[in-house]
Amino acid sequence: SDVLRRSVLFRYLQISSFTNSSWMRTDALILLGELQTHSWSNASDTVSCVKPWAQGTFSSQQWVHLQNIFRVFRSSFTRDIQEFAKMLSLEYPMELQLSGGCEVHPGNISEHFLHVAYQGEHILSFQGTAWEPAPQAPHWVDLVIKVLNQDKGTRETVQWLLNDICPQFVNGLLETGKSDLEKQVKPKAWLSSGPSPGPGHLLLVCHVSGFYPKPMWVMWVRGDQEQQGTQRGDILPNGDETWYLRATLDVAAGEAAGLACRVKHSSLGGQDFVLYWGEKGLG
Ligand code: J76
């Protein structure tokens, strides 16, 4: 199937905000490719599944075991940060971000990563069997690394989670979540005019919304001729696990007739959308 042929990125993303020495919170989410599978609010003791298939092929017993590891980790992490802040006289507020996970490639090949950012800057990573400072990290990070690397038990747990558990769990999710992961949602498309770019000029706007998955092709065309002046916006989330994209073209008012917006997407199965400027009263 498609989802098994491509590489998939699985990420645990954590944000810990330390307002002062007594106010802090940690929230996290897990993403498989474009889809959120889990969430973990500060208020909750356990990681929640946001998809019915989010336990993958793990047994309840394995799941409970992982929940315990994460619970211990979250409280130990909070304590560690407060201790380091004291030891290094770091100032509040502090923001810590953790990004860890694995990318599973076809043929059971996988890569993993675990990075930590402090005040938005990457400061350390777990590499191979130990923690390492990031290339441009401040000097005090060396001391943090030294302390962290003394905990052999934690290093072994991290290696086990990244090397063994992560790819196993992802392979299970690819099975249990297959139909969600392979879903195809067709976009809607419409045209509008944007703010005039200058006297005698029009800004043609082609909106494409509600599609899944993310890869999308959209161009202004005249017949078969792709208009090189097409400006693609950023792909934005609609918030319902579909995406939005717009493409604009600045044209002389007299040249708008005959232009069209062409949309190609996997959900359209080769039947491109073509919307003509000037139809239905526009232009
Ligand atoms: C993202 C997954 C990481 C999983 C790690 C799980 C292991 C764990 O929870 N270790 C903590 C408890 O360790 C004790 O108990 C273990 C068994 O449960 C073992 O026996 C172990 O040997 C024993 O020590 C341990 O306290 C860790 O230190 C938790 C936090 C790890 C961590 O990420 N620390 C961290 C990271 C970044 C600390 C500081 C920074 C940057 C600081 C920036 C300046 C404020």
mmCIF file of C-alpha atoms and ligand atoms in Angstrom:
data_model
loop_
_atom_site.group_PDB
_atom_site.id
_atom_site.type_symbol
_atom_site.label_atom_id
_atom_site.label_comp_id
_atom_site.label_asym_id
_atom_site.label_seq_id
_atom_site.Cartn_x
_atom_site.Cartn_y
_atom_site.Cartn_z
ATOM 1 C CA SER A 1 0.000 0.000 0.000
ATOM 2 C CA ASP A 2 0.948 3.645 -0.423
ATOM 3 C CA VAL A 3 1.601 4.386 3.206
ATOM 4 C CA LEU A 4 4.026 1.467 3.485
ATOM 5 C CA ARG A 5 5.938 2.516 0.376
ATOM 6 C CA ARG A 6 6.793 5.999 1.593
ATOM 7 C CA SER A 7 8.812 7.162 4.618
ATOM 8 C CA VAL A 8 6.850 8.243 7.665
ATOM 9 C CA LEU A 9 7.948 10.622 10.368
ATOM 10 C CA PHE A 10 6.789 9.912 13.911
ATOM 11 C CA ARG A 11 7.344 12.719 16.421
ATOM 12 C CA TYR A 12 6.868 13.320 20.125
ATOM 13 C CA LEU A 13 6.745 17.096 20.669
ATOM 14 C CA GLN A 14 6.853 18.464 24.194
ATOM 15 C CA ILE A 15 6.649 22.045 25.433
ATOM 16 C CA SER A 16 7.551 22.773 29.042
ATOM 17 C CA SER A 17 7.009 26.271 30.331
ATOM 18 C CA PHE A 18 8.592 27.271 33.622
ATOM 19 C CA THR A 19 7.125 30.626 34.638
ATOM 20 C CA ASN A 20 8.908 30.799 37.987
ATOM 21 C CA SER A 21 10.251 28.314 40.501
ATOM 22 C CA SER A 22 6.744 27.111 41.391
ATOM 23 C CA TRP A 23 4.657 27.561 38.201
ATOM 24 C CA MET A 24 5.284 25.212 35.342
ATOM 25 C CA ARG A 25 3.457 23.056 32.892
ATOM 26 C CA THR A 26 4.285 20.410 30.303
ATOM 27 C CA ASP A 27 2.135 19.566 27.330
ATOM 28 C CA ALA A 28 2.904 17.198 24.516
ATOM 29 C CA LEU A 29 1.525 15.748 21.343
ATOM 30 C CA ILE A 30 2.453 12.947 18.998
ATOM 31 C CA LEU A 31 2.249 13.171 15.227
ATOM 32 C CA LEU A 32 2.412 10.417 12.648
ATOM 33 C CA GLY A 33 3.117 12.183 9.372
ATOM 34 C CA GLU A 34 0.475 14.914 9.101
ATOM 35 C CA LEU A 35 -1.890 13.370 11.641
ATOM 36 C CA GLN A 36 -2.009 13.827 15.390
ATOM 37 C CA THR A 37 -2.280 10.458 17.122
ATOM 38 C CA HIS A 38 -1.865 11.371 20.809
ATOM 39 C CA SER A 39 -2.029 14.285 23.172
ATOM 40 C CA TRP A 40 -0.744 14.702 26.684
ATOM 41 C CA SER A 41 -2.000 17.625 28.640
ATOM 42 C CA ASN A 42 -0.317 18.842 31.789
ATOM 43 C CA ALA A 43 -3.508 18.031 33.680
ATOM 44 C CA SER A 44 -3.473 14.379 32.650
ATOM 45 C CA ASP A 45 -1.473 11.543 34.170
ATOM 46 C CA THR A 46 -1.529 9.567 30.974
ATOM 47 C CA VAL A 47 -0.972 10.041 27.262
ATOM 48 C CA SER A 48 -4.380 10.077 25.505
ATOM 49 C CA CYS A 49 -5.116 8.529 22.169
ATOM 50 C CA VAL A 50 -6.788 10.961 19.786
ATOM 51 C CA LYS A 51 -7.372 8.256 17.167
ATOM 52 C CA PRO A 52 -9.094 4.940 17.862
ATOM 53 C CA TRP A 53 -6.102 3.132 16.336
ATOM 54 C CA ALA A 54 -3.461 5.026 18.312
ATOM 55 C CA GLN A 55 -2.436 2.103 20.535
ATOM 56 C CA GLY A 56 -1.098 0.496 17.373
ATOM 57 C CA THR A 57 -0.453 -3.224 17.767
ATOM 58 C CA PHE A 58 0.829 -2.892 21.325
ATOM 59 C CA SER A 59 -0.895 -4.949 24.011
ATOM 60 C CA SER A 60 -2.578 -3.242 26.956
ATOM 61 C CA GLN A 61 0.282 -4.458 29.095
ATOM 62 C CA GLN A 62 2.931 -2.886 26.838
ATOM 63 C CA TRP A 63 0.842 0.278 26.692
ATOM 64 C CA VAL A 64 0.593 0.545 30.480
ATOM 65 C CA HIS A 65 4.345 -0.031 30.735
ATOM 66 C CA LEU A 66 5.043 2.843 28.324
ATOM 67 C CA GLN A 67 2.585 5.094 30.146
ATOM 68 C CA ASN A 68 4.533 4.475 33.359
ATOM 69 C CA ILE A 69 7.830 5.305 31.692
ATOM 70 C CA PHE A 70 6.400 8.571 30.382
ATOM 71 C CA ARG A 71 4.823 9.510 33.706
ATOM 72 C CA VAL A 72 8.127 8.994 35.554
ATOM 73 C CA PHE A 73 9.964 10.810 32.799
ATOM 74 C CA ARG A 74 7.718 13.902 32.948
ATOM 75 C CA SER A 75 8.042 14.391 36.673
ATOM 76 C CA SER A 76 11.798 13.631 36.644
ATOM 77 C CA PHE A 77 12.305 16.037 33.773
ATOM 78 C CA THR A 78 10.509 18.830 35.629
ATOM 79 C CA ARG A 79 12.646 18.202 38.703
ATOM 80 C CA ASP A 80 15.862 18.036 36.602
ATOM 81 C CA ILE A 81 15.134 21.379 34.954
ATOM 82 C CA GLN A 82 14.447 23.097 38.260
ATOM 83 C CA GLU A 83 17.682 21.701 39.694
ATOM 84 C CA PHE A 84 19.722 22.768 36.671
ATOM 85 C CA ALA A 85 18.122 26.225 36.780
ATOM 86 C CA LYS A 86 19.230 26.617 40.384
ATOM 87 C CA MET A 87 22.680 25.173 39.834
ATOM 88 C CA LEU A 88 23.346 27.340 36.761
ATOM 89 C CA SER A 89 21.419 30.422 37.983
ATOM 90 C CA LEU A 90 19.255 30.425 34.875
ATOM 91 C CA GLU A 91 16.513 33.028 34.783
ATOM 92 C CA TYR A 92 12.772 32.460 34.612
ATOM 93 C CA PRO A 93 10.676 32.293 32.538
ATOM 94 C CA MET A 94 12.166 29.260 30.741
ATOM 95 C CA GLU A 95 10.781 27.427 27.764
ATOM 96 C CA LEU A 96 11.990 23.928 26.976
ATOM 97 C CA GLN A 97 11.041 22.062 23.851
ATOM 98 C CA LEU A 98 11.644 18.394 23.174
ATOM 99 C CA SER A 99 11.384 16.773 19.798
ATOM 100 C CA GLY A 100 12.002 13.064 19.565
ATOM 101 C CA GLY A 101 10.979 10.195 17.398
ATOM 102 C CA CYS A 102 11.846 8.186 14.369
ATOM 103 C CA GLU A 103 11.492 8.173 10.635
ATOM 104 C CA VAL A 104 10.665 4.748 9.274
ATOM 105 C CA HIS A 105 11.731 4.078 5.701
ATOM 106 C CA PRO A 106 10.559 1.251 3.435
ATOM 107 C CA GLY A 107 12.390 -2.020 4.070
ATOM 108 C CA ASN A 108 12.471 -1.683 7.871
ATOM 109 C CA ILE A 109 15.181 0.974 7.840
ATOM 110 C CA SER A 110 14.710 3.626 10.488
ATOM 111 C CA GLU A 111 16.443 6.708 11.822
ATOM 112 C CA HIS A 112 15.784 8.380 15.126
ATOM 113 C CA PHE A 113 16.373 11.668 16.891
ATOM 114 C CA LEU A 114 15.915 13.404 20.220
ATOM 115 C CA HIS A 115 16.590 17.135 20.443
ATOM 116 C CA VAL A 116 16.116 19.638 23.243
ATOM 117 C CA ALA A 117 15.726 23.411 22.829
ATOM 118 C CA TYR A 118 16.066 26.040 25.554
ATOM 119 C CA GLN A 119 14.431 29.467 24.924
ATOM 120 C CA GLY A 120 13.803 28.321 21.361
ATOM 121 C CA GLU A 121 17.439 27.398 20.637
ATOM 122 C CA HIS A 122 18.654 23.853 20.101
ATOM 123 C CA ILE A 123 21.024 23.066 22.985
ATOM 124 C CA LEU A 124 21.427 19.300 23.128
ATOM 125 C CA SER A 125 20.605 16.000 21.474
ATOM 126 C CA PHE A 126 20.820 12.321 22.213
ATOM 127 C CA GLN A 127 23.261 10.717 19.748
ATOM 128 C CA GLY A 128 23.972 6.990 19.657
ATOM 129 C CA THR A 129 24.439 6.125 23.307
ATOM 130 C CA ALA A 130 24.834 9.504 25.010
ATOM 131 C CA TRP A 131 23.741 13.135 25.261
ATOM 132 C CA GLU A 132 25.715 15.684 23.228
ATOM 133 C CA PRO A 133 25.726 19.475 23.148
ATOM 134 C CA ALA A 134 24.360 21.181 20.015
ATOM 135 C CA PRO A 135 27.038 22.824 17.817
ATOM 136 C CA GLN A 136 26.407 26.439 18.965
ATOM 137 C CA ALA A 137 25.284 25.645 22.516
ATOM 138 C CA PRO A 138 26.323 27.896 25.430
ATOM 139 C CA HIS A 139 29.149 26.571 27.649
ATOM 140 C CA TRP A 140 26.943 25.730 30.624
ATOM 141 C CA VAL A 141 25.351 22.978 28.491
ATOM 142 C CA ASP A 142 28.594 20.957 28.847
ATOM 143 C CA LEU A 143 27.918 20.690 32.561
ATOM 144 C CA VAL A 144 24.316 19.549 31.935
ATOM 145 C CA ILE A 145 25.644 16.908 29.507
ATOM 146 C CA LYS A 146 28.173 15.678 32.040
ATOM 147 C CA VAL A 147 25.472 15.190 34.663
ATOM 148 C CA LEU A 148 22.990 13.582 32.260
ATOM 149 C CA ASN A 149 25.552 11.135 30.886
ATOM 150 C CA GLN A 150 26.258 9.800 34.364
ATOM 151 C CA ASP A 151 22.777 8.243 34.395
ATOM 152 C CA LYS A 152 23.396 5.007 32.533
ATOM 153 C CA GLY A 153 19.901 3.692 33.258
ATOM 154 C CA THR A 154 18.267 6.664 31.542
ATOM 155 C CA ARG A 155 20.639 6.441 28.576
ATOM 156 C CA GLU A 156 19.687 2.778 28.140
ATOM 157 C CA THR A 157 15.989 3.575 28.363
ATOM 158 C CA VAL A 158 16.320 6.342 25.789
ATOM 159 C CA GLN A 159 18.208 4.001 23.425
ATOM 160 C CA TRP A 160 15.590 1.307 23.860
ATOM 161 C CA LEU A 161 12.748 3.756 23.191
ATOM 162 C CA LEU A 162 14.414 5.230 20.115
ATOM 163 C CA ASN A 163 15.968 2.101 18.573
ATOM 164 C CA ASP A 164 13.440 -0.590 19.403
ATOM 165 C CA ILE A 165 10.114 0.784 20.577
ATOM 166 C CA CYS A 166 9.754 3.702 18.183
ATOM 167 C CA PRO A 167 10.012 1.781 14.885
ATOM 168 C CA GLN A 168 7.967 -1.155 16.294
ATOM 169 C CA PHE A 169 5.226 1.186 17.423
ATOM 170 C CA VAL A 170 5.191 3.036 14.092
ATOM 171 C CA ASN A 171 4.917 -0.200 12.136
ATOM 172 C CA GLY A 172 1.906 -1.122 14.267
ATOM 173 C CA LEU A 173 0.303 2.291 13.713
ATOM 174 C CA LEU A 174 0.770 1.953 9.964
ATOM 175 C CA GLU A 175 -1.318 -1.226 10.157
ATOM 176 C CA THR A 176 -4.031 -0.124 12.575
ATOM 177 C CA GLY A 177 -4.326 3.396 11.122
ATOM 178 C CA LYS A 178 -4.040 2.363 7.490
ATOM 179 C CA SER A 179 -7.389 3.701 6.294
ATOM 180 C CA ASP A 180 -7.035 7.057 8.064
ATOM 181 C CA LEU A 181 -3.440 7.449 6.909
ATOM 182 C CA GLU A 182 -4.346 6.648 3.322
ATOM 183 C CA LYS A 183 -7.461 8.808 3.213
ATOM 184 C CA GLN A 184 -7.865 11.113 0.224
ATOM 185 C CA VAL A 185 -9.958 14.248 0.589
ATOM 186 C CA LYS A 186 -10.793 16.296 -2.507
ATOM 187 C CA PRO A 187 -10.253 20.033 -2.398
ATOM 188 C CA LYS A 188 -12.802 22.734 -3.155
ATOM 189 C CA ALA A 189 -11.448 25.568 -5.291
ATOM 190 C CA TRP A 190 -12.650 29.103 -6.027
ATOM 191 C CA LEU A 191 -11.354 32.356 -7.484
ATOM 192 C CA SER A 192 -11.376 35.892 -6.146
ATOM 193 C CA SER A 193 -9.541 39.113 -6.793
ATOM 194 C CA GLY A 194 -7.046 40.413 -4.263
ATOM 195 C CA PRO A 195 -5.947 43.986 -3.478
ATOM 196 C CA SER A 196 -4.924 45.730 -6.707
ATOM 197 C CA PRO A 197 -1.125 45.467 -7.138
ATOM 198 C CA GLY A 198 -1.092 48.832 -8.992
ATOM 199 C CA PRO A 199 -2.915 50.950 -11.582
ATOM 200 C CA GLY A 200 -4.286 48.824 -14.391
ATOM 201 C CA HIS A 201 -3.293 45.584 -12.653
ATOM 202 C CA LEU A 202 -5.330 42.803 -11.093
ATOM 203 C CA LEU A 203 -4.374 40.272 -8.470
ATOM 204 C CA LEU A 204 -6.015 36.984 -9.334
ATOM 205 C CA VAL A 205 -6.400 34.658 -6.367
ATOM 206 C CA CYS A 206 -7.037 30.936 -6.628
ATOM 207 C CA HIS A 207 -8.085 29.320 -3.331
ATOM 208 C CA VAL A 208 -7.797 25.565 -2.805
ATOM 209 C CA SER A 209 -9.129 24.209 0.436
ATOM 210 C CA GLY A 210 -10.016 21.040 2.303
ATOM 211 C CA PHE A 211 -7.526 18.641 0.767
ATOM 212 C CA TYR A 212 -5.616 15.715 2.245
ATOM 213 C CA PRO A 213 -2.804 14.652 2.024
ATOM 214 C CA LYS A 214 -0.592 17.713 1.859
ATOM 215 C CA PRO A 215 1.206 17.447 -1.503
ATOM 216 C CA MET A 216 -0.636 19.808 -3.871
ATOM 217 C CA TRP A 217 0.063 21.345 -7.255
ATOM 218 C CA VAL A 218 -1.594 24.613 -8.242
ATOM 219 C CA MET A 219 -0.706 26.992 -11.087
ATOM 220 C CA TRP A 220 -2.245 29.795 -13.043
ATOM 221 C CA VAL A 221 -2.269 28.739 -16.718
ATOM 222 C CA ARG A 222 -3.225 30.099 -20.114
ATOM 223 C CA GLY A 223 -4.196 27.022 -22.065
ATOM 224 C CA ASP A 224 -1.249 24.651 -21.518
ATOM 225 C CA GLN A 225 1.080 27.485 -20.593
ATOM 226 C CA GLU A 226 1.970 27.589 -16.891
ATOM 227 C CA GLN A 227 2.223 31.203 -15.754
ATOM 228 C CA GLN A 228 5.656 31.600 -14.158
ATOM 229 C CA GLY A 229 4.467 34.617 -12.182
ATOM 230 C CA THR A 230 2.237 32.341 -10.076
ATOM 231 C CA GLN A 231 2.974 32.945 -6.381
ATOM 232 C CA ARG A 232 2.167 30.051 -4.143
ATOM 233 C CA GLY A 233 1.216 30.799 -0.554
ATOM 234 C CA ASP A 234 2.103 28.602 2.403
ATOM 235 C CA ILE A 235 0.078 25.471 2.997
ATOM 236 C CA LEU A 236 -2.092 26.324 6.025
ATOM 237 C CA PRO A 237 -4.057 23.988 8.287
ATOM 238 C CA ASN A 238 -7.851 24.213 8.220
ATOM 239 C CA GLY A 239 -7.827 22.584 11.652
ATOM 240 C CA ASP A 240 -9.900 19.565 10.608
ATOM 241 C CA GLU A 241 -6.915 17.581 9.268
ATOM 242 C CA THR A 242 -7.280 19.164 5.843
ATOM 243 C CA TRP A 243 -5.157 21.872 4.240
ATOM 244 C CA TYR A 244 -5.596 25.219 2.527
ATOM 245 C CA LEU A 245 -3.449 26.822 -0.166
ATOM 246 C CA ARG A 246 -3.728 29.885 -2.371
ATOM 247 C CA ALA A 247 -1.936 30.858 -5.563
ATOM 248 C CA THR A 248 -1.933 34.422 -6.853
ATOM 249 C CA LEU A 249 -1.049 36.054 -10.160
ATOM 250 C CA ASP A 250 -0.451 39.751 -10.860
ATOM 251 C CA VAL A 251 -1.715 40.572 -14.385
ATOM 252 C CA ALA A 252 -2.465 43.635 -16.519
ATOM 253 C CA ALA A 253 -6.245 44.095 -16.410
ATOM 254 C CA GLY A 254 -6.571 43.472 -20.147
ATOM 255 C CA GLU A 255 -4.777 40.112 -19.943
ATOM 256 C CA ALA A 256 -6.912 38.378 -17.344
ATOM 257 C CA ALA A 257 -9.324 36.870 -19.849
ATOM 258 C CA GLY A 258 -8.377 33.306 -20.794
ATOM 259 C CA LEU A 259 -6.410 32.653 -17.623
ATOM 260 C CA ALA A 260 -7.328 29.679 -15.488
ATOM 261 C CA CYS A 261 -6.261 28.079 -12.249
ATOM 262 C CA ARG A 262 -5.246 24.429 -12.573
ATOM 263 C CA VAL A 263 -5.205 22.121 -9.551
ATOM 264 C CA LYS A 264 -3.623 18.646 -9.418
ATOM 265 C CA HIS A 265 -3.989 16.468 -6.342
ATOM 266 C CA SER A 266 -3.770 12.758 -5.563
ATOM 267 C CA SER A 267 -7.466 12.746 -4.533
ATOM 268 C CA LEU A 268 -8.495 13.883 -8.020
ATOM 269 C CA GLY A 269 -7.142 10.775 -9.724
ATOM 270 C CA GLY A 270 -5.798 12.623 -12.759
ATOM 271 C CA GLN A 271 -8.988 14.688 -13.209
ATOM 272 C CA ASP A 272 -7.426 18.130 -12.654
ATOM 273 C CA PHE A 273 -9.627 21.001 -11.541
ATOM 274 C CA VAL A 274 -9.594 23.928 -13.982
ATOM 275 C CA LEU A 275 -11.276 27.187 -12.978
ATOM 276 C CA TYR A 276 -11.529 29.933 -15.624
ATOM 277 C CA TRP A 277 -11.157 33.586 -14.729
ATOM 278 C CA GLY A 278 -14.157 35.561 -15.983
ATOM 279 C CA GLU A 279 -16.717 32.827 -15.484
ATOM 280 C CA LYS A 280 -19.581 33.487 -13.090
ATOM 281 C CA GLY A 281 -19.065 37.251 -13.272
ATOM 282 C CA LEU A 282 -15.476 37.499 -11.998
ATOM 283 C CA GLY A 283 -12.913 39.670 -13.825
HETATM 284 C C1 J76 B 1 11.878 11.514 25.814
HETATM 285 C C2 J76 B 1 11.991 10.186 26.454
HETATM 286 C C3 J76 B 1 13.048 10.119 27.528
HETATM 287 C C4 J76 B 1 12.796 8.941 28.416
HETATM 288 C C5 J76 B 1 13.723 8.881 29.607
HETATM 289 C C6 J76 B 1 13.160 7.895 30.601
HETATM 290 C C7 J76 B 1 14.078 7.613 31.757
HETATM 291 C C8 J76 B 1 13.745 8.490 32.954
HETATM 292 O O1 J76 B 1 12.616 8.828 33.209
HETATM 293 N N1 J76 B 1 14.784 8.851 33.695
HETATM 294 C C9 J76 B 1 14.653 9.640 34.911
HETATM 295 C C10 J76 B 1 14.580 8.655 36.097
HETATM 296 O O2 J76 B 1 15.769 7.956 36.183
HETATM 297 C C11 J76 B 1 15.904 7.046 37.277
HETATM 298 O O3 J76 B 1 15.004 5.949 37.136
HETATM 299 C C12 J76 B 1 15.213 5.142 35.965
HETATM 300 C C13 J76 B 1 14.177 4.059 35.957
HETATM 301 O O4 J76 B 1 12.901 4.595 35.953
HETATM 302 C C14 J76 B 1 16.621 4.576 35.904
HETATM 303 O O5 J76 B 1 16.832 3.689 36.972
HETATM 304 C C15 J76 B 1 17.622 5.727 36.009
HETATM 305 O O6 J76 B 1 18.964 5.217 36.052
HETATM 306 C C16 J76 B 1 17.349 6.545 37.302
HETATM 307 O O7 J76 B 1 18.210 7.656 37.350
HETATM 308 C C17 J76 B 1 15.810 10.577 35.044
HETATM 309 O O8 J76 B 1 15.614 11.315 36.232
HETATM 310 C C18 J76 B 1 16.015 11.542 33.856
HETATM 311 O O9 J76 B 1 17.002 12.433 34.190
HETATM 312 C C19 J76 B 1 14.741 12.254 33.442
HETATM 313 C C20 J76 B 1 14.911 13.431 32.499
HETATM 314 C C21 J76 B 1 15.756 13.168 31.296
HETATM 315 C C22 J76 B 1 16.000 14.431 30.540
HETATM 316 O O10 J76 B 1 15.571 14.558 29.395
HETATM 317 N N2 J76 B 1 16.694 15.428 31.169
HETATM 318 C C23 J76 B 1 17.059 16.659 30.674
HETATM 319 C C24 J76 B 1 16.976 17.062 29.342
HETATM 320 C C25 J76 B 1 17.372 18.314 28.954
HETATM 321 C C26 J76 B 1 17.585 17.551 31.575
HETATM 322 C C27 J76 B 1 18.009 18.812 31.188
HETATM 323 C C28 J76 B 1 17.903 19.203 29.873
HETATM 324 C C29 J76 B 1 18.323 20.569 29.424
HETATM 325 C C30 J76 B 1 18.417 21.536 30.525
HETATM 326 C C31 J76 B 1 18.351 22.964 30.104
HETATM 327 C C32 J76 B 1 18.554 23.932 31.215
HETATM 328 C C33 J76 B 1 17.419 24.097 32.144
#
